[in-house]
Coordinates of C-alpha atoms in Angstrom, one line a residue:
M1 CA 164.4 184.5 174.8
H2 CA 166.2 187.7 173.7
Y3 CA 164.4 191.0 173.0
K4 CA 165.8 193.8 170.9
S5 CA 165.8 197.2 172.5
G6 CA 162.7 199.2 171.5
S7 CA 160.9 196.2 170.0
T8 CA 157.5 194.9 171.0
S9 CA 156.3 191.3 171.1
D10 CA 152.9 189.5 171.1
L11 CA 153.0 186.4 173.3
H12 CA 149.9 184.3 174.2
W13 CA 149.6 181.9 177.1
F14 CA 147.0 179.3 178.2
G15 CA 144.7 179.8 175.3
P16 CA 143.2 177.3 172.8
I17 CA 144.2 174.9 171.3
Q18 CA 145.5 172.9 174.2
R19 CA 146.8 169.4 173.4
P20 CA 149.9 167.2 173.9
R21 CA 152.9 169.1 172.7
L22 CA 156.4 167.7 172.6
D23 CA 159.6 169.6 173.4
N24 CA 162.9 167.8 173.6
Q25 CA 164.4 170.6 175.6
T26 CA 162.2 170.2 178.6
G27 CA 161.6 166.4 178.2
K28 CA 163.1 163.7 176.1
Q29 CA 161.5 161.5 173.5
Q30 CA 164.3 159.1 172.7
R31 CA 165.6 155.5 172.2
T32 CA 168.8 154.4 173.9
D33 CA 169.9 150.7 173.4
D34 CA 166.9 148.6 174.6
E35 CA 165.0 151.6 176.2
I36 CA 162.4 154.0 175.0
Y37 CA 161.7 157.0 177.1
A38 CA 159.0 159.5 176.1
N39 CA 157.9 162.6 178.1
V40 CA 154.5 163.6 176.7
P41 CA 153.2 166.8 178.4
G42 CA 149.4 166.8 177.8
W43 CA 148.4 170.4 177.8
G44 CA 150.5 172.6 175.5
D45 CA 148.8 175.8 174.7
S46 CA 148.4 178.0 171.7
G47 CA 151.7 179.8 172.2
T48 CA 154.7 178.9 170.0
G49 CA 156.8 176.3 171.7
H50 CA 154.8 176.1 174.9
V51 CA 154.4 172.7 176.7
G52 CA 152.0 172.1 179.6
A53 CA 152.4 169.5 182.3
T54 CA 150.0 168.9 185.1
L55 CA 152.1 166.9 187.6
G56 CA 150.5 167.0 191.0
N57 CA 147.1 168.1 189.8
P58 CA 144.7 165.3 191.0
G59 CA 141.8 166.7 189.0
V60 CA 143.4 165.8 185.6
N61 CA 143.5 162.4 184.0
N62 CA 146.6 161.7 181.9
T63 CA 147.6 158.3 180.5
V64 CA 150.6 157.5 178.2
T65 CA 150.9 154.0 176.7
L66 CA 153.5 152.3 174.5
Y67 CA 152.8 149.4 172.2
Q68 CA 155.1 147.3 170.0
G69 CA 152.6 146.5 167.2
D70 CA 149.5 145.4 169.2
T71 CA 151.5 144.2 172.3
L72 CA 151.2 146.5 175.3
L73 CA 154.7 147.3 176.6
G74 CA 153.9 149.8 179.3
Q75 CA 151.2 152.2 180.6
Y76 CA 151.7 155.1 182.9
Y77 CA 149.1 157.4 184.5
S78 CA 151.3 160.4 184.1
D79 CA 153.0 162.5 181.4
G80 CA 155.5 159.9 180.3
V81 CA 156.5 156.3 179.7
D82 CA 159.7 154.5 180.2
V83 CA 160.1 150.9 178.9
T84 CA 163.3 148.7 178.8
G85 CA 164.1 145.3 177.4
L86 CA 163.2 146.1 173.8
D87 CA 164.1 144.0 170.8
P88 CA 167.2 145.5 169.1
K89 CA 165.6 145.0 165.6
R90 CA 163.7 147.8 163.8
L91 CA 160.1 147.3 164.7
P92 CA 156.9 149.3 164.6
Y93 CA 155.7 151.1 167.8
R94 CA 152.7 153.1 168.9
L95 CA 152.8 155.8 171.5
V96 CA 149.3 156.9 172.8
S97 CA 148.6 159.9 174.9
E98 CA 145.1 160.2 176.4
N99 CA 144.1 163.2 178.5
S100 CA 140.9 164.5 180.0
R101 CA 140.2 167.4 182.3
G102 CA 138.4 165.6 185.0
F103 CA 137.7 168.2 187.8
W104 CA 140.1 170.7 186.2
A105 CA 137.6 173.3 185.1
N106 CA 138.0 174.6 181.5
P107 CA 135.4 174.5 178.7
Y108 CA 138.0 173.6 176.0
S109 CA 140.1 170.5 175.2
T110 CA 137.9 168.5 177.5
S111 CA 139.5 165.3 176.2
T112 CA 142.3 164.5 173.7
Q113 CA 143.7 161.4 172.2
T114 CA 147.0 161.4 170.2
E115 CA 148.6 158.3 168.7
W116 CA 152.1 158.4 167.2
G117 CA 153.2 155.5 164.9
F118 CA 156.9 155.1 164.4
T119 CA 159.7 152.5 163.9
S120 CA 162.7 152.2 166.1
A121 CA 165.7 150.0 166.5
A122 CA 168.7 149.9 168.8
G123 CA 171.4 152.2 167.5
E124 CA 175.0 152.9 168.5
S125 CA 175.6 151.5 172.0
G126 CA 174.9 154.1 174.7
K127 CA 173.9 156.8 172.2
A128 CA 170.4 158.3 172.5
A129 CA 168.4 158.8 169.3
V130 CA 165.4 161.2 169.1
L131 CA 162.2 159.4 168.3
P132 CA 160.7 160.3 164.8
L133 CA 157.5 161.7 166.3
I134 CA 155.4 164.2 164.4
Q135 CA 154.3 167.3 166.3
L136 CA 151.0 169.1 165.4
D137 CA 150.8 172.8 166.0
Y138 CA 147.6 174.9 165.5
K139 CA 147.0 178.5 164.9
I140 CA 143.7 180.2 165.2
D141 CA 142.7 183.7 166.4
T142 CA 140.5 183.5 169.5
D143 CA 139.3 186.1 171.9
I144 CA 140.1 186.2 175.6
A145 CA 137.2 183.7 176.2
G146 CA 138.7 181.2 173.8
K147 CA 136.2 181.8 171.0
A148 CA 136.9 182.1 167.3
P149 CA 134.7 183.6 164.5
R150 CA 132.6 181.0 162.7
N151 CA 134.5 181.6 159.5
A152 CA 137.9 181.8 161.1
K153 CA 141.1 180.6 159.4
L154 CA 142.8 177.6 161.1
V155 CA 146.3 176.6 160.3
V156 CA 147.8 173.2 161.1
T157 CA 151.6 172.8 161.0
P158 CA 153.3 169.4 161.3
S159 CA 157.0 169.1 162.2
H160 CA 159.5 166.6 163.6
L161 CA 161.4 167.3 166.8
P162 CA 164.9 168.8 166.5
G163 CA 167.4 166.0 166.0
G164 CA 164.8 163.8 164.4
P165 CA 164.0 163.4 160.6
S166 CA 163.7 166.4 158.4
S167 CA 160.2 167.9 158.5
K168 CA 160.4 168.1 154.7
T169 CA 159.6 164.4 154.7
I170 CA 156.1 165.1 156.1
G171 CA 153.3 164.9 153.5
A172 CA 149.9 166.4 153.4
V173 CA 147.8 166.9 156.5
T174 CA 144.2 165.6 156.8
L175 CA 141.7 167.4 159.0
E176 CA 138.1 166.6 160.0
V177 CA 136.0 169.1 161.8
S178 CA 132.9 168.5 164.0
Y179 CA 130.5 171.0 165.4
D180 CA 128.5 168.6 167.6
D181 CA 131.3 167.0 169.8
G182 CA 132.2 164.3 167.3
T183 CA 128.7 163.0 166.4
T184 CA 129.2 164.1 162.7
W185 CA 132.3 165.1 160.8
Q186 CA 133.2 167.4 157.9
K187 CA 136.4 166.8 155.9
A188 CA 138.2 170.1 155.7
T189 CA 139.6 171.5 152.5
L190 CA 143.3 172.4 153.2
T191 CA 145.6 174.7 151.3
H192 CA 149.4 174.5 151.8
R193 CA 150.9 177.8 153.0
D194 CA 154.4 178.7 154.1
D195 CA 153.4 178.2 157.8
G196 CA 151.4 175.0 157.3
W197 CA 148.0 173.8 156.0
E198 CA 145.2 176.3 156.1
T199 CA 141.4 175.8 156.1
K200 CA 138.4 178.1 156.8
L201 CA 135.7 177.2 159.2
H202 CA 132.1 176.9 158.2
A203 CA 130.4 176.6 161.6
P204 CA 126.6 176.4 161.8
A205 CA 124.9 179.3 163.5
K206 CA 123.9 177.3 166.6
S207 CA 127.1 175.4 167.3
A208 CA 129.1 176.4 170.3
Y209 CA 132.4 174.4 170.0
T210 CA 134.7 173.0 167.3
T211 CA 136.1 169.5 167.7
L212 CA 139.1 168.5 165.6
R213 CA 140.6 165.2 164.2
T214 CA 143.9 165.6 162.5
S215 CA 146.5 163.3 160.9
A216 CA 149.9 163.5 159.2
H217 CA 152.4 161.0 157.8
D218 CA 156.0 161.2 156.6
S219 CA 157.8 159.4 153.8
Q220 CA 159.5 157.0 156.4
G221 CA 156.2 155.6 157.6
N222 CA 155.9 157.6 160.8
S223 CA 152.5 159.0 161.6
V224 CA 150.3 160.9 164.0
T225 CA 146.6 161.1 164.6
Q226 CA 145.1 163.6 167.1
S227 CA 141.5 164.1 168.3
I228 CA 140.6 167.2 170.4
T229 CA 137.1 167.5 171.8
R230 CA 135.9 171.1 172.0
A231 CA 139.3 172.5 170.9
F232 CA 137.9 176.0 171.0
G233 CA 134.6 177.9 171.3
L234 CA 132.7 179.8 168.6
K235 CA 131.4 183.4 168.7

């Protein structure tokens, strides 16, 4: 990162909303010949472009699973999956990332589940192709304790990884919000802004946390659904 002399910057680390965040600079999500390799760091934070891996942390539970349709191809208890011997034809796949904090103390993002649906085929021999996975980024103002106002604005921004399809192919986002850890849900009303899809919270007076369930699709049939239990706290 380059900083202009005399300028100031505002950069946040480790705050809500933590969830799987992909970055093809620090880890690849790609198809080469008969192999799919996907690195899925489970604990990206609120900062723009931040990923978060927990390799070597025995208190955290991370699982990444790859399916072709309903057929299990591989499951790894880590931040990534590597499967070879794939059919060269274009077929539908599902990549699932499940994460829970276990003994890693933190009141937020106590568990997450993210499922990417995409199609893939063998391309030019020996040439890697970026998987058409949709990334979900969130923006909400929280205090140092990770709590947001009960009427705060929340922005969800979907995008494709650099080298993948154009993010202009992604359609409308859907968002459901729960204030009781997923027992009941409210469908959020979203408005398209330059930086994503915006909604306003309507949290009950006695609720302490906000749980999110988000989905997005593109015009090529690729999709993502993401659930984040206790994504952030409420003031």
